[in-house]
């Protein structure tokens, strides 16, 4: 929940039993007046409040888990989360969030069609781009989201990127047999599998990019795709194994 700077008071029972409330960003320079039972039914110490120092001295507000955020020249995030809009389940970032890491990937199954992104700046005066706090409908494959943070004095900007990869309808197994080794260096595919077999390469949306016949054991071949290789590739062997690759890995 974000409370704008012009809010001076909050009416009674406004957040009664809002058990999904995990954080509050308050841009007010002074703590808004709290009517009775505004946060009734909630454990305030489990809710993070991003605000200035003055909130620590006010009844009710002081009971939150307060993170002081009053600098005017910073443009960084203190939290970044992706959530399944339908189930409210968290969708883990890779790598885990760190305010000095600016590119993230999130993999979700085909069943996840809509997500929300919450991006919280490390100070209450900074602003965050429109990709945050919105409902986003996902296409199959890669869905890039750009989040720009601007400092309160508007002199500093920082860009974060989240790429949400939605699996195609048939699903892609996440595991590969330990005996199978697959890697990609540029356009060269390296495969080490016991069988002589057919190996197909697909985009994450399921489009066939190339196919080849490999001998038993280890082999390296050039991928003859007419399309640029996307960030994520699916490699399947006719003996039954499947491998998901990031290009360049």
XYZ file of N, CA, C and O in Angstrom, residues 19-158:
560
model
N -5.156 -9.065 5.821
C -4.070 -9.951 6.206
C -2.981 -10.038 5.142
O -1.876 -10.477 5.422
N -3.274 -9.634 3.920
C -2.262 -9.650 2.872
C -1.345 -8.449 2.879
O -0.413 -8.365 2.070
N -1.579 -7.519 3.796
C -0.767 -6.300 3.866
C 0.606 -6.622 4.452
O 0.716 -7.035 5.602
N 1.647 -6.454 3.647
C 3.006 -6.757 4.111
C 3.896 -5.525 4.176
O 4.916 -5.537 4.855
N 3.533 -4.456 3.458
C 4.360 -3.248 3.486
C 3.505 -2.025 3.218
O 2.489 -2.092 2.519
N 3.944 -0.908 3.788
C 3.280 0.388 3.597
C 4.357 1.411 3.272
O 5.368 1.492 3.974
N 4.153 2.152 2.190
C 5.055 3.254 1.841
C 4.305 4.548 2.106
O 3.239 4.777 1.528
N 4.824 5.382 2.969
C 4.152 6.633 3.303
C 5.040 7.809 2.920
O 6.146 7.965 3.443
N 4.553 8.635 1.988
C 5.314 9.777 1.503
C 5.064 11.045 2.323
O 5.662 12.084 2.047
N 4.186 10.972 3.298
C 3.868 12.159 4.103
C 5.066 12.584 4.941
O 5.772 11.756 5.505
N 5.266 13.884 5.032
C 6.348 14.392 5.875
C 5.996 14.279 7.350
O 6.869 14.186 8.208
N 4.690 14.280 7.661
C 4.205 14.094 9.028
C 3.288 12.877 9.044
O 2.524 12.657 8.100
N 3.320 12.099 10.118
C 2.465 10.908 10.181
C 0.985 11.280 10.086
O 0.517 12.145 10.831
N 0.224 10.680 9.184
C -1.217 10.942 9.112
C -1.910 10.575 10.418
O -1.497 9.648 11.124
N -2.972 11.301 10.729
C -3.766 10.998 11.913
C -4.471 9.665 11.731
O -5.022 9.379 10.673
N -4.440 8.848 12.774
C -5.038 7.512 12.730
C -6.339 7.520 13.529
O -6.353 7.836 14.718
N -7.459 7.183 12.847
C -8.714 6.988 13.558
C -8.695 5.617 14.231
O -7.764 4.831 14.049
N -9.744 5.294 14.944
C -9.741 4.042 15.709
C -9.817 2.825 14.788
O -10.446 2.837 13.749
N -9.126 1.772 15.215
C -9.186 0.453 14.573
C -8.813 0.460 13.092
O -9.295 -0.365 12.321
N -7.933 1.375 12.694
C -7.518 1.427 11.288
C -6.848 0.114 10.865
O -7.099 -0.416 9.782
N -6.010 -0.426 11.744
C -5.280 -1.652 11.419
C -5.727 -2.808 12.316
O -4.946 -3.710 12.617
N -6.987 -2.819 12.709
C -7.498 -3.847 13.619
C -7.321 -5.234 13.018
O -7.554 -5.459 11.829
N -6.870 -6.169 13.854
C -6.700 -7.551 13.422
C -5.342 -7.859 12.838
O -5.068 -9.021 12.504
N -4.471 -6.847 12.695
C -3.162 -7.052 12.073
C -2.052 -7.003 13.126
O -2.153 -6.282 14.118
N -0.988 -7.754 12.876
C 0.206 -7.695 13.719
C 1.169 -6.709 13.082
O 1.847 -7.033 12.100
N 1.224 -5.503 13.595
C 1.934 -4.414 12.922
C 3.434 -4.653 12.843
O 4.082 -4.207 11.891
N 4.006 -5.348 13.808
C 5.460 -5.574 13.772
C 5.874 -6.443 12.583
O 7.051 -6.487 12.217
N 4.899 -7.139 11.979
C 5.189 -7.970 10.806
C 4.985 -7.214 9.496
O 5.144 -7.799 8.419
N 4.629 -5.945 9.565
C 4.391 -5.121 8.371
C 5.484 -4.055 8.302
O 5.718 -3.329 9.267
N 6.175 -3.982 7.156
C 7.257 -3.006 6.988
C 6.675 -1.657 6.590
O 5.866 -1.557 5.658
N 7.081 -0.618 7.297
C 6.638 0.745 7.010
C 7.842 1.569 6.556
O 8.821 1.722 7.293
N 7.785 2.064 5.318
C 8.829 2.922 4.764
C 8.385 4.367 4.943
O 7.375 4.793 4.369
N 9.130 5.120 5.736
C 8.684 6.464 6.115
C 9.877 7.250 6.639
O 11.009 6.756 6.649
N 9.617 8.483 7.100
C 10.702 9.247 7.699
C 10.768 9.009 9.208
O 9.920 8.332 9.789
N 11.780 9.576 9.825
C 12.083 9.291 11.228
C 10.947 9.657 12.188
O 10.776 9.019 13.239
N 10.136 10.661 11.845
C 9.119 11.157 12.766
C 8.058 10.111 13.108
O 7.391 10.209 14.145
N 7.883 9.100 12.277
C 6.861 8.086 12.535
C 7.195 7.243 13.753
O 6.301 6.639 14.351
N 8.467 7.183 14.121
C 8.878 6.375 15.275
C 8.311 6.906 16.587
O 8.293 6.192 17.595
N 7.852 8.158 16.583
C 7.393 8.786 17.821
C 5.880 8.835 17.939
O 5.351 9.340 18.933
N 5.155 8.313 16.939
C 3.702 8.415 16.928
C 3.054 7.082 17.277
O 3.489 6.021 16.825
N 1.996 7.169 18.080
C 1.263 5.963 18.437
C 0.756 5.254 17.190
O 0.458 5.877 16.179
N 0.648 3.978 17.274
C 0.241 3.062 16.196
C 1.358 2.941 15.162
O 1.868 1.852 14.904
N 1.773 4.055 14.569
C 2.830 4.007 13.551
C 4.107 3.403 14.119
O 4.808 2.646 13.431
N 4.425 3.715 15.343
C 5.684 3.247 15.936
C 5.705 1.739 16.142
O 6.761 1.152 16.377
N 4.527 1.096 16.032
C 4.447 -0.350 16.236
C 4.802 -1.146 14.979
O 4.935 -2.368 15.037
N 4.936 -0.465 13.835
C 5.328 -1.135 12.596
C 6.820 -1.482 12.619
O 7.585 -0.969 13.447
N 7.222 -2.321 11.679
C 8.647 -2.549 11.408
C 9.111 -1.401 10.512
O 8.938 -1.447 9.293
N 9.679 -0.388 11.103
C 9.963 0.856 10.391
C 11.323 0.803 9.701
O 12.333 0.419 10.299
N 11.315 1.187 8.433
C 12.542 1.399 7.669
C 12.582 2.877 7.309
O 11.714 3.368 6.586
N 13.566 3.577 7.858
C 13.652 5.013 7.594
C 14.067 5.263 6.151
O 15.047 4.689 5.659
N 13.320 6.111 5.477
C 13.546 6.374 4.059
C 13.256 7.838 3.792
O 12.173 8.196 3.376
N 14.231 8.668 4.065
C 13.986 10.104 3.947
C 15.052 10.825 3.142
O 15.024 12.034 2.989
N 16.046 10.087 2.602
C 17.051 10.748 1.767
C 16.413 11.218 0.470
O 15.426 10.657 0.002
N 16.998 12.247 -0.143
C 16.400 12.841 -1.331
C 17.230 12.611 -2.586
O 16.824 13.013 -3.669
N 18.401 11.978 -2.453
C 19.305 11.899 -3.592
C 19.609 10.459 -4.009
O 20.527 10.225 -4.793
N 18.846 9.490 -3.534
C 19.101 8.093 -3.861
C 18.076 7.581 -4.861
O 16.918 7.975 -4.847
N 18.529 6.685 -5.734
C 17.649 6.069 -6.719
C 17.935 4.579 -6.740
O 18.529 4.051 -7.675
N 17.530 3.888 -5.699
C 17.749 2.453 -5.585
C 16.504 1.813 -4.987
O 15.685 2.487 -4.358
N 16.388 0.497 -5.186
C 15.288 -0.252 -4.591
C 15.742 -0.925 -3.307
O 16.899 -1.333 -3.181
N 14.818 -1.053 -2.391
C 15.090 -1.808 -1.175
C 14.370 -3.145 -1.187
O 14.667 -4.032 -0.388
N 13.423 -3.319 -2.122
C 12.717 -4.595 -2.269
C 12.140 -4.686 -3.675
O 11.727 -3.680 -4.255
N 12.134 -5.894 -4.214
C 11.588 -6.151 -5.544
C 10.980 -7.553 -5.523
O 11.675 -8.528 -5.248
N 9.670 -7.642 -5.785
C 8.995 -8.934 -5.737
C 8.086 -9.101 -6.950
O 7.567 -8.127 -7.493
N 7.910 -10.355 -7.350
C 6.975 -10.725 -8.412
C 6.003 -11.736 -7.812
O 6.417 -12.688 -7.148
N 4.693 -11.530 -8.057
C 3.667 -12.359 -7.442
C 2.653 -12.815 -8.481
O 2.266 -12.040 -9.358
N 2.243 -14.069 -8.381
C 1.150 -14.584 -9.204
C -0.127 -13.854 -8.801
O -0.566 -13.930 -7.651
N -0.734 -13.144 -9.747
C -1.904 -12.315 -9.422
C -3.076 -13.158 -8.940
O -3.839 -12.731 -8.072
N -3.237 -14.360 -9.485
C -4.397 -15.186 -9.158
C -4.259 -15.837 -7.789
O -5.213 -15.882 -7.016
N -3.088 -16.389 -7.487
C -2.909 -17.167 -6.252
C -2.181 -16.394 -5.160
O -2.126 -16.853 -4.027
N -1.591 -15.257 -5.527
C -0.775 -14.442 -4.608
C 0.503 -15.148 -4.166
O 1.142 -14.740 -3.194
N 0.872 -16.215 -4.873
C 2.114 -16.922 -4.558
C 3.306 -16.124 -5.072
O 3.252 -15.501 -6.134
N 4.376 -16.152 -4.312
C 5.597 -15.458 -4.713
C 6.281 -16.200 -5.853
O 6.312 -17.432 -5.877
N 6.828 -15.456 -6.809
C 7.585 -16.020 -7.925
C 9.050 -15.620 -7.721
O 9.396 -14.437 -7.883
N 9.914 -16.548 -7.359
C 11.283 -16.197 -6.950
C 12.102 -15.540 -8.063
O 12.044 -15.949 -9.225
N 12.871 -14.535 -7.671
C 13.809 -13.884 -8.577
C 15.095 -14.693 -8.661
O 15.516 -15.320 -7.694
N 15.714 -14.656 -9.833
C 17.047 -15.237 -9.999
C 17.951 -14.198 -10.671
O 17.655 -13.753 -11.786
N 19.018 -13.773 -9.986
C 19.415 -14.142 -8.623
C 18.489 -13.509 -7.591
O 17.606 -12.726 -7.951
N 18.676 -13.860 -6.320
C 17.897 -13.237 -5.255
C 18.145 -11.734 -5.246
O 19.210 -11.264 -5.642
N 17.132 -10.979 -4.796
C 17.233 -9.522 -4.870
C 18.414 -8.979 -4.075
O 18.671 -9.374 -2.948
N 19.112 -8.066 -4.716
C 20.176 -7.277 -4.097
C 20.105 -5.903 -4.735
O 19.985 -5.800 -5.965
N 20.154 -4.843 -3.945
C 19.919 -3.511 -4.510
C 20.983 -3.087 -5.521
O 20.787 -2.122 -6.266
N 22.107 -3.802 -5.569
C 23.146 -3.467 -6.550
C 23.140 -4.417 -7.755
O 24.043 -4.368 -8.582
N 22.146 -5.299 -7.836
C 21.956 -6.164 -9.003
C 20.751 -5.636 -9.762
O 19.690 -5.415 -9.180
N 20.888 -5.457 -11.064
C 19.860 -4.714 -11.805
C 19.131 -5.555 -12.847
O 18.211 -5.051 -13.499
N 19.504 -6.820 -13.026
C 18.851 -7.688 -14.001
C 18.439 -9.002 -13.337
O 19.276 -9.668 -12.707
N 17.152 -9.367 -13.508
C 16.621 -10.564 -12.869
C 15.797 -11.382 -13.858
O 15.237 -10.838 -14.820
N 15.727 -12.681 -13.590
C 14.891 -13.590 -14.367
C 13.938 -14.298 -13.418
O 14.313 -14.664 -12.303
N 12.700 -14.463 -13.857
C 11.697 -15.204 -13.103
C 11.083 -16.232 -14.050
O 10.601 -15.863 -15.124
N 11.104 -17.512 -13.687
C 10.492 -18.557 -14.499
C 9.188 -18.996 -13.849
O 9.146 -19.306 -12.662
N 8.108 -19.014 -14.647
C 6.805 -19.408 -14.130
C 6.207 -20.470 -15.056
O 6.509 -20.503 -16.254
N 5.341 -21.330 -14.537
C 4.679 -22.325 -15.393
C 3.628 -21.659 -16.278
O 3.260 -20.499 -16.074
N 3.128 -22.422 -17.244
C 2.116 -21.905 -18.168
C 0.859 -21.450 -17.424
O 0.164 -20.530 -17.857
N 0.559 -22.090 -16.296
C -0.652 -21.764 -15.538
C -0.644 -20.346 -14.977
O -1.696 -19.809 -14.626
N 0.525 -19.732 -14.879
C 0.612 -18.346 -14.397
C 0.473 -17.414 -15.595
O 1.368 -17.322 -16.428
N -0.664 -16.747 -15.694
C -0.932 -15.880 -16.848
C -0.868 -14.400 -16.512
O -0.751 -13.569 -17.414
N -0.966 -14.066 -15.221
C -0.908 -12.653 -14.815
C -0.063 -12.528 -13.547
O -0.146 -13.368 -12.648
N 0.734 -11.478 -13.503
C 1.580 -11.246 -12.332
C 1.503 -9.783 -11.920
O 1.057 -8.919 -12.682
N 1.928 -9.527 -10.696
C 2.135 -8.160 -10.236
C 3.591 -8.010 -9.823
O 4.219 -8.966 -9.362
N 4.113 -6.817 -10.007
C 5.482 -6.502 -9.609
C 5.422 -5.390 -8.568
O 4.756 -4.368 -8.781
N 6.077 -5.613 -7.463
C 6.178 -4.566 -6.443
C 7.637 -4.157 -6.311
O 8.507 -4.987 -6.044
N 7.893 -2.882 -6.522
C 9.243 -2.333 -6.408
C 9.204 -1.194 -5.400
O 8.484 -0.200 -5.600
N 9.957 -1.334 -4.336
C 9.930 -0.347 -3.248
C 11.261 0.393 -3.210
O 12.315 -0.229 -3.063
N 11.250 1.713 -3.379
C 12.497 2.481 -3.330
C 13.052 2.535 -1.916
O 12.328 2.327 -0.943
N 14.356 2.797 -1.827
C 14.978 2.798 -0.504
C 14.742 4.085 0.254
O 15.221 4.245 1.370
N 14.007 5.035 -0.334
C 13.604 6.220 0.407
C 12.259 6.689 -0.103
O 11.884 6.456 -1.259
N 11.509 7.328 0.773
C 10.117 7.659 0.478
C 9.960 8.745 -0.565
O 8.876 8.918 -1.116
N 11.023 9.493 -0.867
C 10.896 10.586 -1.828
C 11.224 10.160 -3.255
O 10.960 10.901 -4.204
N 11.808 8.982 -3.414
C 12.092 8.484 -4.760
C 10.800 8.009 -5.413
O 9.826 7.668 -4.744
N 10.790 7.966 -6.744
C 9.632 7.481 -7.491
C 10.036 6.275 -8.331
O 11.189 6.142 -8.732
N 9.056 5.417 -8.591
C 9.289 4.180 -9.332
C 8.404 4.172 -10.563
O 7.249 4.602 -10.518
N 8.943 3.670 -11.686
C 8.220 3.642 -12.950
C 6.942 2.830 -12.909
O 6.684 2.064 -11.974
N 6.144 2.953 -13.958
C 4.791 2.407 -13.974
C 4.732 0.886 -14.035
O 3.667 0.309 -13.851
N 5.841 0.213 -14.328
C 5.805 -1.258 -14.366
C 5.514 -1.846 -12.998
O 4.988 -2.951 -12.884
N 5.850 -1.122 -11.945
C 5.617 -1.596 -10.585
C 4.167 -1.330 -10.176
O 3.514 -0.402 -10.659
N 3.659 -2.181 -9.292
C 2.324 -2.042 -8.718
C 1.223 -2.071 -9.769
O 0.206 -1.400 -9.634
N 1.427 -2.853 -10.825
C 0.421 -3.032 -11.851
C 0.215 -4.519 -12.109
O 1.063 -5.342 -11.794
N -0.930 -4.856 -12.718
C -1.187 -6.231 -13.141
C -0.674 -6.381 -14.567
O -0.998 -5.582 -15.446
N 0.143 -7.398 -14.807
C 0.716 -7.630 -16.135
C 0.252 -8.984 -16.663
O 0.361 -10.007 -15.968
N -0.264 -9.008 -17.887
C -0.624 -10.251 -18.551
C 0.597 -10.789 -19.285
O 1.268 -10.051 -20.001
N 0.876 -12.080 -19.090
C 2.087 -12.675 -19.639
C 1.822 -13.369 -20.971
O 0.815 -14.067 -21.136
N 2.733 -13.191 -21.908
C 2.781 -14.012 -23.098
C 3.609 -15.259 -22.801
O 4.404 -15.281 -21.849
N 3.452 -16.298 -23.606
C 4.343 -17.449 -23.498
C 5.735 -17.014 -23.935
O 5.900 -16.280 -24.913
N 6.738 -17.417 -23.177
C 8.107 -17.015 -23.486
C 8.558 -15.868 -22.608
O 8.141 -15.740 -21.446
N 9.388 -15.009 -23.153
C 10.019 -13.942 -22.377
C 9.146 -12.686 -22.324
O 8.642 -12.229 -23.348
N 9.010 -12.138 -21.115
C 8.255 -10.913 -20.880
C 9.150 -9.951 -20.102
O 9.271 -10.067 -18.881
N 9.826 -9.016 -20.788
C 10.726 -8.099 -20.083
C 9.975 -6.911 -19.476
O 9.067 -6.350 -20.105
N 10.349 -6.549 -18.269
C 9.755 -5.399 -17.586
C 10.867 -4.463 -17.122
O 11.840 -4.895 -16.498
N 10.695 -3.202 -17.434
C 11.676 -2.169 -17.119
C 11.157 -1.337 -15.949
O 10.039 -0.827 -15.991
N 11.974 -1.229 -14.908
C 11.596 -0.459 -13.719
C 12.643 0.624 -13.508
O 13.807 0.330 -13.215
N 12.240 1.860 -13.664
C 13.161 2.983 -13.476
C 12.879 3.661 -12.141
O 11.737 3.984 -11.823
N 13.933 3.874 -11.380
C 13.832 4.552 -10.087
C 14.449 5.940 -10.234
O 15.580 6.065 -10.728
N 13.731 6.962 -9.809
C 14.233 8.334 -9.871
C 14.299 8.910 -8.462
O 13.355 8.787 -7.677
N 15.413 9.519 -8.140
C 15.596 10.105 -6.808
C 14.637 11.270 -6.591
O 14.109 11.858 -7.550
N 14.425 11.603 -5.324
C 13.508 12.686 -4.993
C 13.916 14.023 -5.563
O 13.057 14.857 -5.895
N 15.222 14.271 -5.717
C 15.666 15.539 -6.294
C 15.723 15.481 -7.820
O 16.131 16.440 -8.469
N 15.323 14.311 -8.392
C 15.221 14.100 -9.848
C 16.572 14.219 -10.564
O 16.627 14.409 -11.779
N 17.659 14.062 -9.826
C 18.989 14.159 -10.433
C 19.612 12.802 -10.731
O 20.595 12.721 -11.470
N 19.053 11.756 -10.145
C 19.640 10.427 -10.296
C 18.569 9.441 -10.723
O 17.447 9.458 -10.196
N 18.925 8.576 -11.693
C 18.026 7.516 -12.134
C 18.781 6.189 -12.175
O 19.984 6.169 -12.438
N 18.051 5.111 -11.914
C 18.641 3.787 -11.999
C 17.604 2.834 -12.601
O 16.420 2.922 -12.290
